Amino acid sequence: MLAFGRALMSAPTVLLIDEPSNGLAPNVVENLFQVIRNFKLRGMTVLLVEQHVHRALALADQAWLLERGQITLSGDAKALAQNPYVREVYLGQH
């Protein structure tokens, strides 16, 4: 959260966030995603790289799936969340 505060001091229009939930307790992750959701609601553009695919897709408008450094899928985040490959491999759903 301190890093977010420091980043926001310059009043950015775009916020780039790389793996913000890495190593955090589950309850802290929930709070973190609420803060990111609030940034979005205020009109800030957020570029998020995240290991919690389900949470990231629920928050995102657009998404890109990177595998071995290559973009393999891209588009509307809600559509990617329904993609059979994404559901099975990344969301653990059949």
PDB file of C-alpha atoms in Angstrom:
ATOM      1  CA  MET A   1       0.000   0.000   0.000  1.00  0.00           C
ATOM      2  CA  LEU A   2       2.915   2.323   0.628  1.00  0.00           C
ATOM      3  CA  ALA A   3       4.058   1.817  -2.968  1.00  0.00           C
ATOM      4  CA  PHE A   4       0.564   2.800  -4.170  1.00  0.00           C
ATOM      5  CA  GLY A   5       0.663   5.921  -2.040  1.00  0.00           C
ATOM      6  CA  ARG A   6       4.045   6.928  -3.408  1.00  0.00           C
ATOM      7  CA  ALA A   7       2.895   6.272  -6.981  1.00  0.00           C
ATOM      8  CA  LEU A   8      -0.250   8.342  -6.530  1.00  0.00           C
ATOM      9  CA  MET A   9       1.618  11.397  -5.213  1.00  0.00           C
ATOM     10  CA  SER A  10       2.443  12.410  -8.789  1.00  0.00           C
ATOM     11  CA  ALA A  11      -1.238  12.182  -9.865  1.00  0.00           C
ATOM     12  CA  PRO A  12      -0.685   9.657 -12.678  1.00  0.00           C
ATOM     13  CA  THR A  13      -3.263   8.878 -15.342  1.00  0.00           C
ATOM     14  CA  VAL A  14      -1.866   5.370 -15.852  1.00  0.00           C
ATOM     15  CA  LEU A  15      -0.757   2.990 -13.122  1.00  0.00           C
ATOM     16  CA  LEU A  16       1.413  -0.029 -14.011  1.00  0.00           C
ATOM     17  CA  ILE A  17       1.233  -2.784 -11.386  1.00  0.00           C
ATOM     18  CA  ASP A  18       3.311  -5.987 -11.568  1.00  0.00           C
ATOM     19  CA  GLU A  19       2.201  -8.912  -9.373  1.00  0.00           C
ATOM     20  CA  PRO A  20       0.924  -6.797  -6.464  1.00  0.00           C
ATOM     21  CA  SER A  21      -0.511  -9.799  -4.590  1.00  0.00           C
ATOM     22  CA  ASN A  22       2.706 -11.839  -4.658  1.00  0.00           C
ATOM     23  CA  GLY A  23       3.440 -13.122  -1.159  1.00  0.00           C
ATOM     24  CA  LEU A  24       0.465 -11.423   0.517  1.00  0.00           C
ATOM     25  CA  ALA A  25      -2.024 -13.029   2.892  1.00  0.00           C
ATOM     26  CA  PRO A  26      -5.471 -13.741   1.372  1.00  0.00           C
ATOM     27  CA  ASN A  27      -7.228 -11.026   3.385  1.00  0.00           C
ATOM     28  CA  VAL A  28      -4.640  -8.470   2.293  1.00  0.00           C
ATOM     29  CA  VAL A  29      -5.089  -9.564  -1.337  1.00  0.00           C
ATOM     30  CA  GLU A  30      -8.822  -8.840  -1.038  1.00  0.00           C
ATOM     31  CA  ASN A  31      -8.098  -5.332   0.249  1.00  0.00           C
ATOM     32  CA  LEU A  32      -5.518  -4.812  -2.475  1.00  0.00           C
ATOM     33  CA  PHE A  33      -7.969  -5.673  -5.234  1.00  0.00           C
ATOM     34  CA  GLN A  34     -10.529  -3.323  -3.719  1.00  0.00           C
ATOM     35  CA  VAL A  35      -7.973  -0.503  -3.886  1.00  0.00           C
ATOM     36  CA  ILE A  36      -7.223  -1.335  -7.535  1.00  0.00           C
ATOM     37  CA  ARG A  37     -10.976  -1.482  -8.269  1.00  0.00           C
ATOM     38  CA  ASN A  38     -11.332   2.002  -6.734  1.00  0.00           C
ATOM     39  CA  PHE A  39      -8.570   3.328  -9.006  1.00  0.00           C
ATOM     40  CA  LYS A  40     -10.516   2.007 -11.981  1.00  0.00           C
ATOM     41  CA  LEU A  41     -13.789   3.510 -10.746  1.00  0.00           C
ATOM     42  CA  ARG A  42     -12.068   6.905 -10.512  1.00  0.00           C
ATOM     43  CA  GLY A  43     -11.168   6.663 -14.190  1.00  0.00           C
ATOM     44  CA  MET A  44      -7.511   5.740 -13.832  1.00  0.00           C
ATOM     45  CA  THR A  45      -6.056   3.378 -16.421  1.00  0.00           C
ATOM     46  CA  VAL A  46      -4.464   0.381 -14.717  1.00  0.00           C
ATOM     47  CA  LEU A  47      -2.146  -2.102 -16.421  1.00  0.00           C
ATOM     48  CA  LEU A  48      -2.063  -5.119 -14.125  1.00  0.00           C
ATOM     49  CA  VAL A  49       0.139  -8.213 -14.345  1.00  0.00           C
ATOM     50  CA  GLU A  50      -1.295 -10.714 -11.876  1.00  0.00           C
ATOM     51  CA  GLN A  51      -1.083 -14.364 -10.852  1.00  0.00           C
ATOM     52  CA  HIS A  52      -4.659 -14.461  -9.533  1.00  0.00           C
ATOM     53  CA  VAL A  53      -6.207 -14.841 -12.978  1.00  0.00           C
ATOM     54  CA  HIS A  54      -9.817 -15.076 -11.793  1.00  0.00           C
ATOM     55  CA  ARG A  55      -9.571 -11.831  -9.801  1.00  0.00           C
ATOM     56  CA  ALA A  56      -7.707 -10.026 -12.559  1.00  0.00           C
ATOM     57  CA  LEU A  57     -10.220 -11.025 -15.253  1.00  0.00           C
ATOM     58  CA  ALA A  58     -13.132 -10.007 -13.017  1.00  0.00           C
ATOM     59  CA  LEU A  59     -11.593  -6.551 -12.644  1.00  0.00           C
ATOM     60  CA  ALA A  60     -10.295  -6.012 -16.182  1.00  0.00           C
ATOM     61  CA  ASP A  61     -11.929  -4.625 -19.297  1.00  0.00           C
ATOM     62  CA  GLN A  62      -9.288  -6.028 -21.659  1.00  0.00           C
ATOM     63  CA  ALA A  63      -6.874  -8.922 -21.093  1.00  0.00           C
ATOM     64  CA  TRP A  64      -3.837 -10.482 -22.701  1.00  0.00           C
ATOM     65  CA  LEU A  65      -2.659 -14.013 -21.938  1.00  0.00           C
ATOM     66  CA  LEU A  66       1.118 -14.407 -22.086  1.00  0.00           C
ATOM     67  CA  GLU A  67       2.625 -17.859 -22.392  1.00  0.00           C
ATOM     68  CA  ARG A  68       6.403 -18.227 -22.643  1.00  0.00           C
ATOM     69  CA  GLY A  69       6.720 -14.551 -23.510  1.00  0.00           C
ATOM     70  CA  GLN A  70       4.168 -14.629 -26.325  1.00  0.00           C
ATOM     71  CA  ILE A  71       0.617 -13.236 -26.394  1.00  0.00           C
ATOM     72  CA  THR A  72      -1.538 -16.296 -27.082  1.00  0.00           C
ATOM     73  CA  LEU A  73      -4.989 -14.834 -26.393  1.00  0.00           C
ATOM     74  CA  SER A  74      -6.303 -11.303 -26.098  1.00  0.00           C
ATOM     75  CA  GLY A  75      -9.570  -9.431 -26.018  1.00  0.00           C
ATOM     76  CA  ASP A  76     -12.483  -8.654 -23.759  1.00  0.00           C
ATOM     77  CA  ALA A  77     -11.698  -9.886 -20.244  1.00  0.00           C
ATOM     78  CA  LYS A  78     -15.187 -11.322 -19.699  1.00  0.00           C
ATOM     79  CA  ALA A  79     -14.897 -13.290 -22.962  1.00  0.00           C
ATOM     80  CA  LEU A  80     -11.465 -14.627 -21.990  1.00  0.00           C
ATOM     81  CA  ALA A  81     -12.878 -15.724 -18.628  1.00  0.00           C
ATOM     82  CA  GLN A  82     -15.357 -17.865 -20.581  1.00  0.00           C
ATOM     83  CA  ASN A  83     -12.752 -19.273 -23.003  1.00  0.00           C
ATOM     84  CA  PRO A  84     -12.562 -23.085 -22.532  1.00  0.00           C
ATOM     85  CA  TYR A  85      -8.736 -23.088 -22.568  1.00  0.00           C
ATOM     86  CA  VAL A  86      -8.459 -20.285 -20.010  1.00  0.00           C
ATOM     87  CA  ARG A  87     -11.130 -21.881 -17.819  1.00  0.00           C
ATOM     88  CA  GLU A  88      -9.358 -25.238 -17.745  1.00  0.00           C
ATOM     89  CA  VAL A  89      -5.688 -24.245 -17.620  1.00  0.00           C
ATOM     90  CA  TYR A  90      -5.776 -20.995 -15.645  1.00  0.00           C
ATOM     91  CA  LEU A  91      -9.021 -21.079 -13.677  1.00  0.00           C
ATOM     92  CA  GLY A  92      -9.093 -24.808 -12.885  1.00  0.00           C
ATOM     93  CA  GLN A  93     -12.627 -25.228 -14.236  1.00  0.00           C
ATOM     94  CA  HIS A  94     -13.845 -27.939 -16.604  1.00  0.00           C
TER      95      HIS A  94
END
